[in-house]
CSV table of C-alpha atoms in Angstrom, one decimal:
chain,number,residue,atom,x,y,z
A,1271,UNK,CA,-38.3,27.8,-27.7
A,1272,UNK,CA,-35.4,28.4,-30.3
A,1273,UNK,CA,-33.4,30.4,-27.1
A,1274,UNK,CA,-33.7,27.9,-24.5
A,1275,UNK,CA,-32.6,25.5,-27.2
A,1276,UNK,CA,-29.8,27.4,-27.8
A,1277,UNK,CA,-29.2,28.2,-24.0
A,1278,UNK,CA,-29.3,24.6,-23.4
A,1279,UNK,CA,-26.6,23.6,-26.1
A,1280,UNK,CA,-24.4,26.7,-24.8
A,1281,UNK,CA,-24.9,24.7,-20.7
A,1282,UNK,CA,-24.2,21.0,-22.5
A,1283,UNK,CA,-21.4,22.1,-23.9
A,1284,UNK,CA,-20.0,23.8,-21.0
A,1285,UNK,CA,-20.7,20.9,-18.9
A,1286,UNK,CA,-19.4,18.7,-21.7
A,1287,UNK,CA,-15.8,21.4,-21.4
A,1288,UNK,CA,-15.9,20.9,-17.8
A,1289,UNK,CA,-16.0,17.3,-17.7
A,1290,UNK,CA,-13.3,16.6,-20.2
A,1291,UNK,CA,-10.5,19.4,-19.3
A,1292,UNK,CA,-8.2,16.7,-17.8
A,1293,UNK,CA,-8.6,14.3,-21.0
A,1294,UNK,CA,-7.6,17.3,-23.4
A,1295,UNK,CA,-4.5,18.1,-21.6
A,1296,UNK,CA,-3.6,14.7,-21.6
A,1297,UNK,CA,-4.1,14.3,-24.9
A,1298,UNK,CA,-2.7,17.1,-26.0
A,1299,UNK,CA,1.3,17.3,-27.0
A,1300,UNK,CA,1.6,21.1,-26.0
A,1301,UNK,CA,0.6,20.5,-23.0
A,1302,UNK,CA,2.6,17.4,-22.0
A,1303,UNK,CA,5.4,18.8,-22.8
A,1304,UNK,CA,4.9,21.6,-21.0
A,1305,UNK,CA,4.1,19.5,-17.9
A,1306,UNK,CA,6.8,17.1,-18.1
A,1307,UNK,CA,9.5,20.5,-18.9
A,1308,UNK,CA,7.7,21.8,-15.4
A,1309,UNK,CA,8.6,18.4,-13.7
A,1310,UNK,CA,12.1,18.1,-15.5
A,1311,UNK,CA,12.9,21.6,-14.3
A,1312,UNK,CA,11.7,20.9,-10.7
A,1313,UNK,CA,14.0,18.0,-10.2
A,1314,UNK,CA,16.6,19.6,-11.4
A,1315,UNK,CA,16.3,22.1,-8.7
A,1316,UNK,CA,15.9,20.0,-6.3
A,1317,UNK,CA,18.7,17.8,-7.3
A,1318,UNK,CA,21.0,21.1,-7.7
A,1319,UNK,CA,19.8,22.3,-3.8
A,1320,UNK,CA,21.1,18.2,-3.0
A,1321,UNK,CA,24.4,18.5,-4.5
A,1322,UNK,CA,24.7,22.4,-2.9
A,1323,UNK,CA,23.9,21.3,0.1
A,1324,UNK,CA,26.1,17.9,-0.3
A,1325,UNK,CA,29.4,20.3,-0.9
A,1326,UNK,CA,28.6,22.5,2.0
A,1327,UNK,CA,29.1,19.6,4.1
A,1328,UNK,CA,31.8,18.3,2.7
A,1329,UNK,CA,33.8,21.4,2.9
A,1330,UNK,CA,32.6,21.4,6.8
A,1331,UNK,CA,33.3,18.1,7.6
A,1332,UNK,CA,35.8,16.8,5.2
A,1333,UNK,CA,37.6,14.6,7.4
A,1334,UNK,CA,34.4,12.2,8.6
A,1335,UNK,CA,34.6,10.8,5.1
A,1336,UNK,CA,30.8,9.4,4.2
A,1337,UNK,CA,28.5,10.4,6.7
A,1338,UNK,CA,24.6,9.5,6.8
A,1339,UNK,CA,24.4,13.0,6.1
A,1340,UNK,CA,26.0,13.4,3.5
A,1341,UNK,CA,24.8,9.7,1.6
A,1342,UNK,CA,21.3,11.4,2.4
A,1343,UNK,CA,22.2,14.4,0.1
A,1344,UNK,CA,24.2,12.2,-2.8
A,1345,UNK,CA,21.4,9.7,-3.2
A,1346,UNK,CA,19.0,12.9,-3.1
A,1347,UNK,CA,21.0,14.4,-6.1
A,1348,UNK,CA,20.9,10.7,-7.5
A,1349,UNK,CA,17.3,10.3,-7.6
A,1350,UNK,CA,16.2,13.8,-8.7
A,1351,UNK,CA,19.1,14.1,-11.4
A,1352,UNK,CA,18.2,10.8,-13.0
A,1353,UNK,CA,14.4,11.3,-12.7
A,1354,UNK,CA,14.7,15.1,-14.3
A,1355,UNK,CA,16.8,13.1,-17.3
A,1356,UNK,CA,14.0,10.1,-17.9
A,1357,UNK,CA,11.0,13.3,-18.3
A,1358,UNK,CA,13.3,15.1,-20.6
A,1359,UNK,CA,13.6,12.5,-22.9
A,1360,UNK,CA,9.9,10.8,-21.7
A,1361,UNK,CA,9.5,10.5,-25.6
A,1362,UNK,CA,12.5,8.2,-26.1
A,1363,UNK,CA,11.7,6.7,-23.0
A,1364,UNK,CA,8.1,6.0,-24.1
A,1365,UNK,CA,9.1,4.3,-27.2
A,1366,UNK,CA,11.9,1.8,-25.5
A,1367,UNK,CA,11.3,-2.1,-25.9
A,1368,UNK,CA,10.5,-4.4,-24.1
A,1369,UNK,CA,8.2,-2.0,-22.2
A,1370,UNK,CA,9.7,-3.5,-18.8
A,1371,UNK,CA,13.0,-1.5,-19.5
A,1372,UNK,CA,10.5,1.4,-19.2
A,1373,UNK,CA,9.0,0.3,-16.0
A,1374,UNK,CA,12.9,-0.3,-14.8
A,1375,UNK,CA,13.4,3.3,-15.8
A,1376,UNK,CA,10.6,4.7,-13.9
A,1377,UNK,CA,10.6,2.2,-11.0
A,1378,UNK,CA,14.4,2.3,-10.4
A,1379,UNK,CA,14.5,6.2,-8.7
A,1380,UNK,CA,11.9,5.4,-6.4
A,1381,UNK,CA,13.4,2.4,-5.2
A,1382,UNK,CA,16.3,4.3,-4.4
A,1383,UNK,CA,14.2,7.2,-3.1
A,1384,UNK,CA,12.8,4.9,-0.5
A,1385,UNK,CA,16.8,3.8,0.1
A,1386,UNK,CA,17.2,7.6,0.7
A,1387,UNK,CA,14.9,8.1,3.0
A,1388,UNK,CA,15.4,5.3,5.1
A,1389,UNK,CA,19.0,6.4,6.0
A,1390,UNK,CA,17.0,9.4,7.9
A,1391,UNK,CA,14.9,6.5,10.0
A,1392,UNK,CA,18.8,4.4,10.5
A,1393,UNK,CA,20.3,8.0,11.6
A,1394,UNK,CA,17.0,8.6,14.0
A,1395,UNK,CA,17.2,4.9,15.5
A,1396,UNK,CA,20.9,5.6,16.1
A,1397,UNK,CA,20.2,7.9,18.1
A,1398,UNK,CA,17.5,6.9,19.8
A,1399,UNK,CA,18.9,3.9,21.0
A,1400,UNK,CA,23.0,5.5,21.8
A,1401,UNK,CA,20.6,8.2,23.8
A,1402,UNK,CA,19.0,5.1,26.0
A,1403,UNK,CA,22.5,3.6,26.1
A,1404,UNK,CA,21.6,0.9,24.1
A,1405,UNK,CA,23.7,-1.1,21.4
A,1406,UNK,CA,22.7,0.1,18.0
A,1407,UNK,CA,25.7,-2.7,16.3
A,1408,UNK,CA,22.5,-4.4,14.3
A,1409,UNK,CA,21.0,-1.7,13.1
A,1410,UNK,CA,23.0,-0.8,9.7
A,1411,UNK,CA,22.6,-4.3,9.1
A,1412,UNK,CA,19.4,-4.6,8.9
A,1413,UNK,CA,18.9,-1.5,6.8
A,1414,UNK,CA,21.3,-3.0,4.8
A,1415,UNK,CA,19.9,-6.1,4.8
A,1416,UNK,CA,16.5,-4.9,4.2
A,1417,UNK,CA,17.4,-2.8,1.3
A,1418,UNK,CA,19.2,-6.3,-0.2
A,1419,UNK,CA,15.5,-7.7,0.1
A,1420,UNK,CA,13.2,-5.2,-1.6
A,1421,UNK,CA,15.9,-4.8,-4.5
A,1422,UNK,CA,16.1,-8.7,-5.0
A,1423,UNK,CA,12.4,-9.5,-5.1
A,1424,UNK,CA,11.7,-6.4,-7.5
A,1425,UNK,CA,14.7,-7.5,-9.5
A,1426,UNK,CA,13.9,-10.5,-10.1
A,1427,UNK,CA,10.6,-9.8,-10.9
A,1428,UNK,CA,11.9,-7.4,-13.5
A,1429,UNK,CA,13.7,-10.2,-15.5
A,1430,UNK,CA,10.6,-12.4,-14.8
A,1431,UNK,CA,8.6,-9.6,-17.0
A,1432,UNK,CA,11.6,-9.3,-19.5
A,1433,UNK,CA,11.3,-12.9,-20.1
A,1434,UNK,CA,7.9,-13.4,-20.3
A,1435,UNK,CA,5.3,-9.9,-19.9
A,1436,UNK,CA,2.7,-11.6,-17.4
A,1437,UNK,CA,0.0,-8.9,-16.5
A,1438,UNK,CA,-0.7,-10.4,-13.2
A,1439,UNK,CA,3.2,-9.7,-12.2
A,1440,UNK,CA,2.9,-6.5,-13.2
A,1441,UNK,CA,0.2,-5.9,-10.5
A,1442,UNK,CA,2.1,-8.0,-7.9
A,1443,UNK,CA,4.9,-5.3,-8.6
A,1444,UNK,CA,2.9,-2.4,-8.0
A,1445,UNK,CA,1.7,-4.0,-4.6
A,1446,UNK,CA,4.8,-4.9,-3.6
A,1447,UNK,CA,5.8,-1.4,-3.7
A,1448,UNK,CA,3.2,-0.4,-2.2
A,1449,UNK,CA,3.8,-2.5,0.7
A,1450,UNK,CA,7.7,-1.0,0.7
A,1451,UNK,CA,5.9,2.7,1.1
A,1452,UNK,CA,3.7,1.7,4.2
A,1453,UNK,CA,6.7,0.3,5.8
A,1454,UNK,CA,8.7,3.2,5.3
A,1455,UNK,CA,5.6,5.2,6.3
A,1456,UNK,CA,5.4,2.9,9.1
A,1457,UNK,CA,9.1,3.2,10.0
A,1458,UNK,CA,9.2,7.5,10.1
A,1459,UNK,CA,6.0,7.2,12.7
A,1460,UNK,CA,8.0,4.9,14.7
A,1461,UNK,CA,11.1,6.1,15.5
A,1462,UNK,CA,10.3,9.4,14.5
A,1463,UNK,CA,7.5,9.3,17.4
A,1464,UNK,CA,10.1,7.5,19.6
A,1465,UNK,CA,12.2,10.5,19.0
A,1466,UNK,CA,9.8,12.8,19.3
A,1467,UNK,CA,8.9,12.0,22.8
A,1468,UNK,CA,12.2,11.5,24.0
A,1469,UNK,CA,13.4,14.8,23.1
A,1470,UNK,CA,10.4,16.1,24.8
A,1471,UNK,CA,11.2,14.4,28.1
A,1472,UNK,CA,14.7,16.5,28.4
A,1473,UNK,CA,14.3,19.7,30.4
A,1474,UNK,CA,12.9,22.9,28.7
A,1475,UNK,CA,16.2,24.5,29.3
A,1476,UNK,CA,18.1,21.9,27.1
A,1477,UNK,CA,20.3,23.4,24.3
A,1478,UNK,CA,18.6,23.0,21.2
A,1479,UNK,CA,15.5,20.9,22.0
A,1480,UNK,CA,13.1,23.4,20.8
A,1481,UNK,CA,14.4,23.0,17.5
A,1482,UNK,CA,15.5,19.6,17.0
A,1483,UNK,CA,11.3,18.7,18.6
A,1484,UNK,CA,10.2,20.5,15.4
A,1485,UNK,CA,12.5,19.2,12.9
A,1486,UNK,CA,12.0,15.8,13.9
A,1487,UNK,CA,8.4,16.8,14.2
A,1488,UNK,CA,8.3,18.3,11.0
A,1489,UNK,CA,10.2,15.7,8.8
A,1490,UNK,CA,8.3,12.8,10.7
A,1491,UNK,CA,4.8,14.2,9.2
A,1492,UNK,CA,6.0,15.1,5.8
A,1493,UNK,CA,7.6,11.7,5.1
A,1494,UNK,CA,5.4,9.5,6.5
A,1495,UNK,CA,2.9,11.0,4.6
A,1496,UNK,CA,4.4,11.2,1.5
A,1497,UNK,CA,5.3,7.4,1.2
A,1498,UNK,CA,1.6,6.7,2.4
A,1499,UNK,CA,0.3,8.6,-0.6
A,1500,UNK,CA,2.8,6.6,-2.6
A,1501,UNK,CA,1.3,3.3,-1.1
A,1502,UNK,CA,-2.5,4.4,-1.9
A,1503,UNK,CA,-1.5,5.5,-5.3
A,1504,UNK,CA,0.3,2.3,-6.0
A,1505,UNK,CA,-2.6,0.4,-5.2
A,1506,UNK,CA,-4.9,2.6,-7.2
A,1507,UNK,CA,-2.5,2.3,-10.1
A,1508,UNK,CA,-2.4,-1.2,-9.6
A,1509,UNK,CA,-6.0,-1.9,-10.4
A,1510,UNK,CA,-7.3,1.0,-12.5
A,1511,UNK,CA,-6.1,1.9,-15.8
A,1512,UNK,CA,-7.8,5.7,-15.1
A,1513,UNK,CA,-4.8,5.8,-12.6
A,1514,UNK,CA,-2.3,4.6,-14.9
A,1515,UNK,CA,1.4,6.5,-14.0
A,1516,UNK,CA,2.3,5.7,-18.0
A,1517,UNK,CA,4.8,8.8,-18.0
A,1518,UNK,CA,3.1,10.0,-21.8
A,1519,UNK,CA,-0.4,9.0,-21.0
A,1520,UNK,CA,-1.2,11.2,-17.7
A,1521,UNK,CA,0.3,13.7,-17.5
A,1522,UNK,CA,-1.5,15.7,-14.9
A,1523,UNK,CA,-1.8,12.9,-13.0
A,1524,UNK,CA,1.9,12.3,-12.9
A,1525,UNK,CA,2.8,16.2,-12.2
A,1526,UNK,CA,-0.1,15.8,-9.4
A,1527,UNK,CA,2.2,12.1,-7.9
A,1528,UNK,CA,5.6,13.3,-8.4
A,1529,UNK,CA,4.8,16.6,-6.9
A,1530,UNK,CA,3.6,15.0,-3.6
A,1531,UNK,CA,5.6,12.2,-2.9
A,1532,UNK,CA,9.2,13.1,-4.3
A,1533,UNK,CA,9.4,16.7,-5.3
A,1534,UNK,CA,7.5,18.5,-2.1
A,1535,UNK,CA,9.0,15.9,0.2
A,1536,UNK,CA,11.9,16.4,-1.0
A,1537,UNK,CA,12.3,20.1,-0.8
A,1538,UNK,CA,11.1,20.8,2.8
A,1539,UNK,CA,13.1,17.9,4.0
A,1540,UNK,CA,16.4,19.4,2.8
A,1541,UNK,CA,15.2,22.9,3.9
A,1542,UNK,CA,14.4,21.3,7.6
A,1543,UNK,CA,18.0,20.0,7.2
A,1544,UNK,CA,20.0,22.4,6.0
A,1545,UNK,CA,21.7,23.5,9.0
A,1546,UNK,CA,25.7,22.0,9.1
A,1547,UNK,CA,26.9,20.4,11.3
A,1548,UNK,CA,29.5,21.7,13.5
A,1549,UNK,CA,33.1,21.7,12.7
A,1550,UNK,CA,33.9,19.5,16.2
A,1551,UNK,CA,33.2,17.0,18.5
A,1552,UNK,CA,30.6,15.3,16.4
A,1553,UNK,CA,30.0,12.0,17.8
A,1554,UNK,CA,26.7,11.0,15.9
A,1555,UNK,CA,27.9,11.2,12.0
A,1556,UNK,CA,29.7,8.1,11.5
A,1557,UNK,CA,31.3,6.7,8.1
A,1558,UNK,CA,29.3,4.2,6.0
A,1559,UNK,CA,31.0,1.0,5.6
């Protein structure tokens, strides 16, 4: 009787050890900062591949000035620099007051993440509409003027917070993000589908189709799924503290987000699009104004 007792402590305890793995590493200080030097180190890479690829470009094209392309690669360096530089000081991030300057901190590279990435669906409605002949003068500004929009309302719901800390806003915020990730999800299925199709109207024989069908194909699926899982996880973080993206209190939880809806994304994306473009004749990379 003594050795099943003992066999049954030795199963408790492993299930116990089981059940609590992800609560020890996220309560433990080795491993968060082992996690967060992981993360810090990733988006440096990434944001080092950005400013690579950025100068590559530049040195290309250098008399086209500020191209979609090469905003896309700056505000990719942007984002990944400044998010590698809030995990590496997370600790003196954690302990800023009021606690909305940390939620600025955190918010603020996503925001212009989604900015980013929305200057591929401008560049892939540009096209889609100059291929069917059609005028694409109010396209830039309604990115621009949609971009005006989201960084009002979550502005001023910011210095709404840093007035007065009102729990329910906070959750309002989280939506409204949310909501901001299903329409860029929204937006890559749309006129990266539109693309998609069109490109595969044009004869077999075309130049180049084969591999502008996959990129498209490719960069369509990984984006719009990336900013999807964003939306869920907003909404999950929204509601239940267990899903709480506090950048000290879960850890694995963050690696697990940031991982799949910036640092993958981000990665493949530039790898998709690393090809230059060519030194003449290019009609479709226009200056920013």
């Amino acid at each position: 009787m003594g050795r099943y007792g003992v066999d049954e402590a030795v199963i408790l305890y492993n299930l116990n050890g089981e059940s609590n793995w992800w609560h020890d590493i996220n309560d433990s200080p080795l491993w968060q900062d082992r996690i967060f030097h992981i993360l810090t180190a990733l988006y440096g890479l990434v944001a080092v591949i950005a400013l690579v690829q950025l100068v590559r470009i530049q040195l290309r094209v250098p008399e086209f000035g500020w191209t979609t392309q090469k905003v896309f690669h700056f505000l990719n360096f942007l984002v990944n620099g400044v998010r590698g530089l809030v995990f590496i000081f997370r600790r003196n991030v954690q302990d800023l007051h009021p606690e909305i300057v940390r939620h600025i901190l955190l918010d603020m590279p996503s925001l212009v993440f989604f900015t980013t990435y929305a200057l591929l669906v401008l560049f892939w409605a540009e096209i889609y509409y100059q291929a069917r002949a059609e005028s694409t003068d109010g396209l830039r500004p309604i990115f621009f003027t949609i971009n005006v929009a989201v960084y009002s309302i979550q502005i001023a719901m910011w210095l709404v917070l840093w007035w007065k800390y009102i729990p329910v806003l906070v959750i309002i915020s989280k939506m409204f993000f949310a909501g901001v990730s299903l329409f860029a999800a929204l937006g890559f299925l749309l006129y990266g589908g539109r693309l998609f199709l069109m490109l595969q109207r044009f004869p077999v024989e075309s130049k180049g189709r084969q591999n502008k069908l996959q990129e498209v194909g490719y960069v369509t699926v990984i984006c719009s799924s990336c900013f999807l899982v964003r939306c869920i996880m907003m909404c999950f973080d929204a509601f239940d503290k267990a899903a709480d993206l506090n950048v000290l209190n879960h850890p694995v939880l963050n690696f697990i987000y940031y991982l799949l809806v910036e640092i993958l994304p981000s990665i493949l994306v530039l790898f998709i699009l690393r090809k230059l473009p060519p030194r003449r004749g290019i009609t479709q990379y226009h200056p920013i104004h």
